[in-house]
PDB file of C-alpha atoms in Angstrom:
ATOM      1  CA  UNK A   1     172.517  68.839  32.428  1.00  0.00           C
ATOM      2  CA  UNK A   2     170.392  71.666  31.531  1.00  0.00           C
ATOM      3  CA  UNK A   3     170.739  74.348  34.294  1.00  0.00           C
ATOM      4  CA  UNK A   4     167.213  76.477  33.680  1.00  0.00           C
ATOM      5  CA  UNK A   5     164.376  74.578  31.743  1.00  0.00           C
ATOM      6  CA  UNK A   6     161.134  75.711  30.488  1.00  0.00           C
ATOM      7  CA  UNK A   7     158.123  73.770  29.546  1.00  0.00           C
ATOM      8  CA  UNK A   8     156.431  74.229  26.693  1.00  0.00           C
ATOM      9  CA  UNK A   9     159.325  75.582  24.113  1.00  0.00           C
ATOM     10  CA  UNK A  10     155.930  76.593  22.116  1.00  0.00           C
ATOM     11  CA  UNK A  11     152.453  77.441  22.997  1.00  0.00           C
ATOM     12  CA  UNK A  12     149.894  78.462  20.736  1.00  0.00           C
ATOM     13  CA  UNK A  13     146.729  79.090  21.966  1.00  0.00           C
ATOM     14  CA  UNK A  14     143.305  81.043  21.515  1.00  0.00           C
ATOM     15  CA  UNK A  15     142.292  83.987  22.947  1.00  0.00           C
ATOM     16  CA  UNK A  16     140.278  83.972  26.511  1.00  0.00           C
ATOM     17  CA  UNK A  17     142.362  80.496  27.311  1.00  0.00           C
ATOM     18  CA  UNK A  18     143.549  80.055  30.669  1.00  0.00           C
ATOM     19  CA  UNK A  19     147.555  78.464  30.197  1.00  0.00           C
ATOM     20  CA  UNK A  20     150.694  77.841  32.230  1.00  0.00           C
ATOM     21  CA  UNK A  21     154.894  78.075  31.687  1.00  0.00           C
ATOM     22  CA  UNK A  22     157.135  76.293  34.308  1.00  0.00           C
ATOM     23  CA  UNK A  23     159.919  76.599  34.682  1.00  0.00           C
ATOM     24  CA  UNK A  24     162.590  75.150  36.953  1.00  0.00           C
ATOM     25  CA  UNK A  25     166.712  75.641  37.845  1.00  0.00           C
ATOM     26  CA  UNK A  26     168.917  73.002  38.963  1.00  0.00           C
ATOM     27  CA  UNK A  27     171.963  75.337  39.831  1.00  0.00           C
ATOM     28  CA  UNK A  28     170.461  75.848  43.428  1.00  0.00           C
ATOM     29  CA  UNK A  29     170.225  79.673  43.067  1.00  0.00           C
ATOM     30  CA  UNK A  30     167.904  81.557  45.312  1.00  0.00           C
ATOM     31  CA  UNK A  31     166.015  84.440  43.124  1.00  0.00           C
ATOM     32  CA  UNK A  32     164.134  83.189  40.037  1.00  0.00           C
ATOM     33  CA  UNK A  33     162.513  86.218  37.355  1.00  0.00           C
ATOM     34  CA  UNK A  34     160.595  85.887  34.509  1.00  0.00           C
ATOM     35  CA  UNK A  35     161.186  88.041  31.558  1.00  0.00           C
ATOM     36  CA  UNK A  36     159.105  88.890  28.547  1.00  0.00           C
ATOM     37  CA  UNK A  37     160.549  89.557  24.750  1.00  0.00           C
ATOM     38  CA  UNK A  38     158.229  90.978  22.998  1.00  0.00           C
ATOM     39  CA  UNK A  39     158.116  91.316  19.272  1.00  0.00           C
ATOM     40  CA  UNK A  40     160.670  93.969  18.528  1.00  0.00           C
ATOM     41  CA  UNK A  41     162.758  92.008  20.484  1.00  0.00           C
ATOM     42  CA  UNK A  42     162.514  94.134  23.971  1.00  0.00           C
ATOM     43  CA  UNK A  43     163.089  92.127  26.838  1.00  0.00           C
ATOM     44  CA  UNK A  44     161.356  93.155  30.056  1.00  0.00           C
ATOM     45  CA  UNK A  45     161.432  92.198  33.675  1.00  0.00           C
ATOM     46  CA  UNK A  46     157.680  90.762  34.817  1.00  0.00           C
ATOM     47  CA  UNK A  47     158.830  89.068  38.039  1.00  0.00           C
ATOM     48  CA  UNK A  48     161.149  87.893  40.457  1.00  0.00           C
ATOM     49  CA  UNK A  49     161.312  85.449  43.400  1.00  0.00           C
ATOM     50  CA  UNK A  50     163.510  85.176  45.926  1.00  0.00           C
ATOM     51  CA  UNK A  51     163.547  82.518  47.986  1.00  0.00           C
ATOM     52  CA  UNK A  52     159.476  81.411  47.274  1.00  0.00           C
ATOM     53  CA  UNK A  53     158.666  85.137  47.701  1.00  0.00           C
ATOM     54  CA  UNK A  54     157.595  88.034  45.329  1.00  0.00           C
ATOM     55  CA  UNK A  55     160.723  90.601  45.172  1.00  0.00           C
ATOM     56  CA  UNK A  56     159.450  92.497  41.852  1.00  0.00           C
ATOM     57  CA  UNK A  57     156.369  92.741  40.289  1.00  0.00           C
ATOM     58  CA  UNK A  58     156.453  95.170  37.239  1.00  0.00           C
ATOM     59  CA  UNK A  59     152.566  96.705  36.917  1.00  0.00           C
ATOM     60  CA  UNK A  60     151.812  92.909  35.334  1.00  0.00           C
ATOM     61  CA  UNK A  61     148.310  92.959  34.527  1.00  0.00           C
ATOM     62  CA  UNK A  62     146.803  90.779  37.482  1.00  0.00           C
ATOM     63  CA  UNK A  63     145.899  88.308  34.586  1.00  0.00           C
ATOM     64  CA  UNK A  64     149.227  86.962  35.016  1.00  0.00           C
ATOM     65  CA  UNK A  65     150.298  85.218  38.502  1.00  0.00           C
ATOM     66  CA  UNK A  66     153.492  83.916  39.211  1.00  0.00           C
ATOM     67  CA  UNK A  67     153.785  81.017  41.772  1.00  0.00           C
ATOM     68  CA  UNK A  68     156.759  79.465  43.415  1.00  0.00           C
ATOM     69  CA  UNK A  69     156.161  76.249  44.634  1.00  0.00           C
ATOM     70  CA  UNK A  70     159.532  75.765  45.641  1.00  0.00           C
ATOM     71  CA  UNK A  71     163.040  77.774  45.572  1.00  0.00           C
ATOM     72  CA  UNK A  72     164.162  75.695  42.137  1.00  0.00           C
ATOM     73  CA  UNK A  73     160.783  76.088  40.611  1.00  0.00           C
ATOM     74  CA  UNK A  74     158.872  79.351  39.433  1.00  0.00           C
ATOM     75  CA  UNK A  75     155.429  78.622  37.193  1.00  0.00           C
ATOM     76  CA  UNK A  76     153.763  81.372  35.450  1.00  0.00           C
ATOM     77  CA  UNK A  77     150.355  81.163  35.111  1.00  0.00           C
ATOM     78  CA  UNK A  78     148.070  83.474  32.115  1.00  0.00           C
ATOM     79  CA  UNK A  79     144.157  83.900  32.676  1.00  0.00           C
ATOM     80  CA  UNK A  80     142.025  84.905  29.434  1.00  0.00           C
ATOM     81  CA  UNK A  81     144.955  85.444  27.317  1.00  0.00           C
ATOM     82  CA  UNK A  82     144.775  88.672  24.836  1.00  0.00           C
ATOM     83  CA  UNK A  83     146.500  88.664  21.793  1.00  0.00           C
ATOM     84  CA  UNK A  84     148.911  91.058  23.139  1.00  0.00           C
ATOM     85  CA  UNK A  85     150.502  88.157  25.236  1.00  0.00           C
ATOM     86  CA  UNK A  86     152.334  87.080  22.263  1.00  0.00           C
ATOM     87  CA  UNK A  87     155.792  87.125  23.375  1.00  0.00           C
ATOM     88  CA  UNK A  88     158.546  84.728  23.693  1.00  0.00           C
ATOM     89  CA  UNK A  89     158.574  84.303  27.691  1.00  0.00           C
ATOM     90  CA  UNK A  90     162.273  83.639  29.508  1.00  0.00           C
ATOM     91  CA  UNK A  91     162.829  82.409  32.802  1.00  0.00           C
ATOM     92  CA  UNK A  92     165.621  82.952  34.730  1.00  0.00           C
ATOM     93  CA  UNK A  93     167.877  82.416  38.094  1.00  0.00           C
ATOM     94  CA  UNK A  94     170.684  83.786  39.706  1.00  0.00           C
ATOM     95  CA  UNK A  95     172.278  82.811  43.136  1.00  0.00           C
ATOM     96  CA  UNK A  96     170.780  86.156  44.718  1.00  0.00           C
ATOM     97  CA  UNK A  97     172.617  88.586  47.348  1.00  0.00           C
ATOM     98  CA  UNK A  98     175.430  89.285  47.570  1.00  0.00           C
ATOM     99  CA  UNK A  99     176.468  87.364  44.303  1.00  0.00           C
ATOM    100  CA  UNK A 100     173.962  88.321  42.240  1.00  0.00           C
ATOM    101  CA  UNK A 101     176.518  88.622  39.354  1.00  0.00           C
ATOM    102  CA  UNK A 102     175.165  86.204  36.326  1.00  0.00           C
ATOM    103  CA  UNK A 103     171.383  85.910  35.419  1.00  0.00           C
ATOM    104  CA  UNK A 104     171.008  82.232  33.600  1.00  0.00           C
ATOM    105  CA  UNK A 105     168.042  81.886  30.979  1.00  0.00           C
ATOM    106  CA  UNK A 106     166.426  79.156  30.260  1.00  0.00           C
ATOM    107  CA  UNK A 107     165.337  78.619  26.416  1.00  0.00           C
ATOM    108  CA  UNK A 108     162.866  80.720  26.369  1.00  0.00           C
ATOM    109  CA  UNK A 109     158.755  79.561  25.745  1.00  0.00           C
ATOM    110  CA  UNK A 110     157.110  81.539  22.399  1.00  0.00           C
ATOM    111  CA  UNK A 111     153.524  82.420  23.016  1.00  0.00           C
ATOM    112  CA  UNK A 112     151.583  82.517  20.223  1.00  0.00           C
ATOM    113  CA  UNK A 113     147.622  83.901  21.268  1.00  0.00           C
ATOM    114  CA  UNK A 114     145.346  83.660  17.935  1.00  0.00           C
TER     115      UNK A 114
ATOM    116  CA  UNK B   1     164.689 104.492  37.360  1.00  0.00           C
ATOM    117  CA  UNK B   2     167.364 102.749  34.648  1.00  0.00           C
ATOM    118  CA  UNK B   3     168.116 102.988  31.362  1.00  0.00           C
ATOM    119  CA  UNK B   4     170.206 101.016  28.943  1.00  0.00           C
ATOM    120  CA  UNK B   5     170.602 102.678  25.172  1.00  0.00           C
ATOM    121  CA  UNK B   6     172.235 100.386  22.512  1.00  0.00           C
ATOM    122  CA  UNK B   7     172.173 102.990  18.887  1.00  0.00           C
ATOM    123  CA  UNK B   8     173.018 100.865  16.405  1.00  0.00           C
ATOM    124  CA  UNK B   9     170.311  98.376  15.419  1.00  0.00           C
ATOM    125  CA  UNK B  10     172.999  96.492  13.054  1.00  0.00           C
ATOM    126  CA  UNK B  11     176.445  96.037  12.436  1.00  0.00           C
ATOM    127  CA  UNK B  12     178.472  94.326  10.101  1.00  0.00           C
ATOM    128  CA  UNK B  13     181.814  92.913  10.302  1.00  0.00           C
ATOM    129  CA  UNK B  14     184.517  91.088   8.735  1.00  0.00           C
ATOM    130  CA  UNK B  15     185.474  87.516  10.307  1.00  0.00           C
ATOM    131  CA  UNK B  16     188.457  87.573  12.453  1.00  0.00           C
ATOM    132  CA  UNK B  17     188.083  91.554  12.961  1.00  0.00           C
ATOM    133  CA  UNK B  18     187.052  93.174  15.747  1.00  0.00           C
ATOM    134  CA  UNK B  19     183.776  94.978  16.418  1.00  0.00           C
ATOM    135  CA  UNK B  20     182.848  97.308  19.010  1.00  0.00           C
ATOM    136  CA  UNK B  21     179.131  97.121  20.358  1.00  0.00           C
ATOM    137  CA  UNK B  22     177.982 100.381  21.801  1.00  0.00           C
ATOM    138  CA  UNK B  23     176.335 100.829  25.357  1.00  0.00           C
ATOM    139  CA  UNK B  24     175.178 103.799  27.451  1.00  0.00           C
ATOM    140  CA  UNK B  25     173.458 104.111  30.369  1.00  0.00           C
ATOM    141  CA  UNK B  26     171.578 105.905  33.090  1.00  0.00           C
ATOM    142  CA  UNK B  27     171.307 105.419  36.505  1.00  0.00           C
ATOM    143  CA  UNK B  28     170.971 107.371  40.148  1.00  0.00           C
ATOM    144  CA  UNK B  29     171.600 104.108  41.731  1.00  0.00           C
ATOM    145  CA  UNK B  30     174.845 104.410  44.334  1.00  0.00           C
ATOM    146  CA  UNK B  31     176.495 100.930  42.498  1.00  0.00           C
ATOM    147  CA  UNK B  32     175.689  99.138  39.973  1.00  0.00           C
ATOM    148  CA  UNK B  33     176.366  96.045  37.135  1.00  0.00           C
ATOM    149  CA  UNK B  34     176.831  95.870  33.262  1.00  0.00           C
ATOM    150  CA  UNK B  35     175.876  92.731  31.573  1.00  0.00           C
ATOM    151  CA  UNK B  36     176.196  91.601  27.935  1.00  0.00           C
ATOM    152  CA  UNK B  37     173.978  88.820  26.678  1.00  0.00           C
ATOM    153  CA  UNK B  38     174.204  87.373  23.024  1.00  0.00           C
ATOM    154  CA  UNK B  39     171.068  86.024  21.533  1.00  0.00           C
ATOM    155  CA  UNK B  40     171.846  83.641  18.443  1.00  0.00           C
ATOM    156  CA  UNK B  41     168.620  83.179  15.816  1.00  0.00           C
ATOM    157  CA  UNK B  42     167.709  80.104  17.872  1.00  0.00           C
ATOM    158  CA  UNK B  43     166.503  82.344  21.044  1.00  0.00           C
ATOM    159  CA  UNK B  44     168.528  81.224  23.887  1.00  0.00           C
ATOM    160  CA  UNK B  45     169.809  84.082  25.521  1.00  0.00           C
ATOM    161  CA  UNK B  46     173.583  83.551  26.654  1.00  0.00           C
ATOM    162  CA  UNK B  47     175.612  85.611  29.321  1.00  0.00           C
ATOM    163  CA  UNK B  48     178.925  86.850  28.351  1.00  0.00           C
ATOM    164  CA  UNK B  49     180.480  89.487  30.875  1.00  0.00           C
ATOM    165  CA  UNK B  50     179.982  91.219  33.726  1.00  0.00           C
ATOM    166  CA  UNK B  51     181.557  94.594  35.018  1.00  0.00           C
ATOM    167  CA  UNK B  52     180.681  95.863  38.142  1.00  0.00           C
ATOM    168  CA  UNK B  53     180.461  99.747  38.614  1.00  0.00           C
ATOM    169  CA  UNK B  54     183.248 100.070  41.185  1.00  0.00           C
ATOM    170  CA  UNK B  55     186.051  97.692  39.455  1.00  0.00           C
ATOM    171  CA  UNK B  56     188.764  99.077  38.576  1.00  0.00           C
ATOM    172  CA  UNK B  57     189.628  96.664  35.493  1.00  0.00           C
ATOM    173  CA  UNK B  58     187.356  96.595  32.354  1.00  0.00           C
ATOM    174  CA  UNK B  59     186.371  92.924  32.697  1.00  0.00           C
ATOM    175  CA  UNK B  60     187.663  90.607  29.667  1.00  0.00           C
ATOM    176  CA  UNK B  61     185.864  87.309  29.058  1.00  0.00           C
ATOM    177  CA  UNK B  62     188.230  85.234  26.001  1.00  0.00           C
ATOM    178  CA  UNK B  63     187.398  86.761  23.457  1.00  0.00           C
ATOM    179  CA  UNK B  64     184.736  89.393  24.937  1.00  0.00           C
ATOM    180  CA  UNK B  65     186.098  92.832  26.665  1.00  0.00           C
ATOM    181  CA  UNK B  66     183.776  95.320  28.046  1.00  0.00           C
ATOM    182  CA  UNK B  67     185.402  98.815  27.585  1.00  0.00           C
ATOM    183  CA  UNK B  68     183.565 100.446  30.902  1.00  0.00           C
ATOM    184  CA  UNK B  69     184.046 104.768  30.767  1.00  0.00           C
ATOM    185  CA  UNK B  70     181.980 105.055  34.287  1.00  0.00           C
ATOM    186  CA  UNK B  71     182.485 108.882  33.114  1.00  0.00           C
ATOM    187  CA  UNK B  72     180.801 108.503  29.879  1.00  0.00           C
ATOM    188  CA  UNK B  73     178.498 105.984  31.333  1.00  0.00           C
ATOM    189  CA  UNK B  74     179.348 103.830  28.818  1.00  0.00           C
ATOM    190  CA  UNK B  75     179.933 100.187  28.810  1.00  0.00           C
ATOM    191  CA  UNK B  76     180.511  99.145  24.833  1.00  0.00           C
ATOM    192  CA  UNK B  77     181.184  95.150  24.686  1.00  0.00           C
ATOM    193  CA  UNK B  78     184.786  94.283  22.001  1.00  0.00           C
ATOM    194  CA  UNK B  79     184.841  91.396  20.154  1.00  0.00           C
ATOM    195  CA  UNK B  80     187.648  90.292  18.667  1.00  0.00           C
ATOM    196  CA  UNK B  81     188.753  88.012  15.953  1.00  0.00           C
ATOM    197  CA  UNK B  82     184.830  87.893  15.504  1.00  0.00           C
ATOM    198  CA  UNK B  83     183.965  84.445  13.985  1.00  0.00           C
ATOM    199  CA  UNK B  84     180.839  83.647  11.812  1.00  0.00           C
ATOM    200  CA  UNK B  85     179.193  81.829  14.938  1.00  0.00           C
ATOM    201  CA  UNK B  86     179.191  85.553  16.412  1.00  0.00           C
ATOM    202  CA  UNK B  87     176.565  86.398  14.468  1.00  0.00           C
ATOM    203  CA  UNK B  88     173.347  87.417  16.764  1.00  0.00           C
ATOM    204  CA  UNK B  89     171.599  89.921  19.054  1.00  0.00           C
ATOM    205  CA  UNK B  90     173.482  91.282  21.546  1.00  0.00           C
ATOM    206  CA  UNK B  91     172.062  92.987  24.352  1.00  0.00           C
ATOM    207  CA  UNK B  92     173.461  95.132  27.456  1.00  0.00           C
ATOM    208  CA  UNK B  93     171.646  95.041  30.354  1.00  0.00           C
ATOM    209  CA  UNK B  94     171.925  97.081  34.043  1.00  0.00           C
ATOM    210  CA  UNK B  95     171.538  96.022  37.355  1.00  0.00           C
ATOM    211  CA  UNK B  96     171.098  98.585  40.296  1.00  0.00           C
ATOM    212  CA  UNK B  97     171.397  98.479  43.899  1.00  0.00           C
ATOM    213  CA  UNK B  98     168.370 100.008  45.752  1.00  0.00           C
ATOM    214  CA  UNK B  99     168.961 102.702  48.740  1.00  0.00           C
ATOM    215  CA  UNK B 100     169.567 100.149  51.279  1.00  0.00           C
ATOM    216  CA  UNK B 101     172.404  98.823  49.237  1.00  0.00           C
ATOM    217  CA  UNK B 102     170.790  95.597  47.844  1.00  0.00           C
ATOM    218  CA  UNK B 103     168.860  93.932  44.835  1.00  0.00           C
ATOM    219  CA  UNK B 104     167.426  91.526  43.858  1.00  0.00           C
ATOM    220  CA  UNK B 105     168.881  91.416  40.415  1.00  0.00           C
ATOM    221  CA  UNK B 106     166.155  93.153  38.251  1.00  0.00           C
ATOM    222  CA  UNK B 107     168.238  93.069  34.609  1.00  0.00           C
ATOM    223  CA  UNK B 108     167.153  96.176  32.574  1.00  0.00           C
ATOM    224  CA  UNK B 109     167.562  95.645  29.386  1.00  0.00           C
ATOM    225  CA  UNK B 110     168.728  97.877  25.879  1.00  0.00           C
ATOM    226  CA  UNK B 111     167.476  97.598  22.370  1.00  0.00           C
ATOM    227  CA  UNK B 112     169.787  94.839  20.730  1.00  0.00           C
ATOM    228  CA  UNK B 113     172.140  94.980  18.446  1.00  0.00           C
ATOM    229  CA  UNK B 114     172.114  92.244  15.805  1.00  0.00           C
ATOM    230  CA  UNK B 115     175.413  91.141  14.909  1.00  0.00           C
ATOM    231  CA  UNK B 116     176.673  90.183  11.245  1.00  0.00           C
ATOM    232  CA  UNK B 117     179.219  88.398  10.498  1.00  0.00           C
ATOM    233  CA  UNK B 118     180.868  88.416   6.915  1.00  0.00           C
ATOM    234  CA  UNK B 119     182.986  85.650   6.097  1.00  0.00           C
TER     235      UNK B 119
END
């Protein structure tokens, strides 16, 4: 059973393209994030929902716009993607206050923007 | 406002030795949490121990110890008997609690450390 999944592992795409990551948890936890790596391998907070709504939103170019259909699913959605969006994206969940103890990360999706 | 320093891009160690991974930190938040996560070369990014600022035990996961001087404010991850399969990124990661006491689990992240293991 795979706890936090991510659709597409890869995505490689041109530049001013419009594209989506989904990403879903089955463990039932209430706060999903997404996290960007970028090349050097620095991983940094974008987002987080808890519950369907917007807890964290680190000075994300508006470009990118999380949505949260539902508390097991968190899609992240790119408009005119730059070059610079080339990243490998994570997704993540945790079970939220007070036992917000272990992040789980699903496998990750690599952007590739040529 | 957070921050996680890991100062040694590599290290290298003999299988079935033990290797310390260094950690510091920096934080004005009341309480807070220490996480270790290993990356292997396939990308996944795996949790491996948690130690909460207040805790009076360095947490121990198997083979995974997190040697917490609150102090110091460091939090350096031990592996022993390290095994070939050991061989990744490792990163250490805060979480803080905001004024009112909460969070909502915002994981800052260090550097990395990548792993090598010598058979």
């Amino acid at each position: 059973d795979t706890a936090v999944s991510q659709t597409p592992k890869y995505l490689v795409t041109q530049m001013g393209n419009d594209k989506s990551i989904k990403c879903e948890q089955n463990l039932g936890h209430d706060t999903m994030y997404w996290y960007k790596q970028d090349s050097k391998k620095f991983l940094k907070i974008m987002f987080s929902y808890n519950n369907k709504e917007l807890i964290i939103n680190e000075t994300v170019p508006n470009r990118f716009s999380p949505k949260s259909p539902d508390k097991a699913h968190l899609n992240l959605h790119i408009n005119s993607l730059e070059l610079g969006d080339s990243a490998v994206y994570f997704c993540a969940s945790s079970q939220g206050i007070p036992r917000d103890y272990e992040q789980y990360f699903g496998p990750g999706t690599r952007l590739t923007v040529t | 406002a957070q921050k996680i320093t890991q100062t040694q891009p590599g290290m290298f160690v003999q299988e079935k030795e033990a290797v310390t991974l260094d950690c510091t930190y920096d934080t004005s938040d009341p309480s807070y949490g220490l996480f270790w996560y290993k990356q292997p070369s396939s990308g996944e990014m795996i949790f491996l121990i948690y130690q909460g600022s207040y805790d009076q035990q360095n947490a121990t996961e198997g083979r995974y110890s997190l040697n917490f001087q609150k102090a110091r404010k460091s939090a350096n991850l031990v592996i022993s008997a390290s095994q070939l399969g050991d061989s990744a990124m490792y990163f250490c990661a805060m979480r803080g609690l905001n004024a009112g006491g909460t969070s909502y689990g915002k994981l800052t992240f260090g550097q990395g450390t990548i792993l090598t293991v010598h058979p």
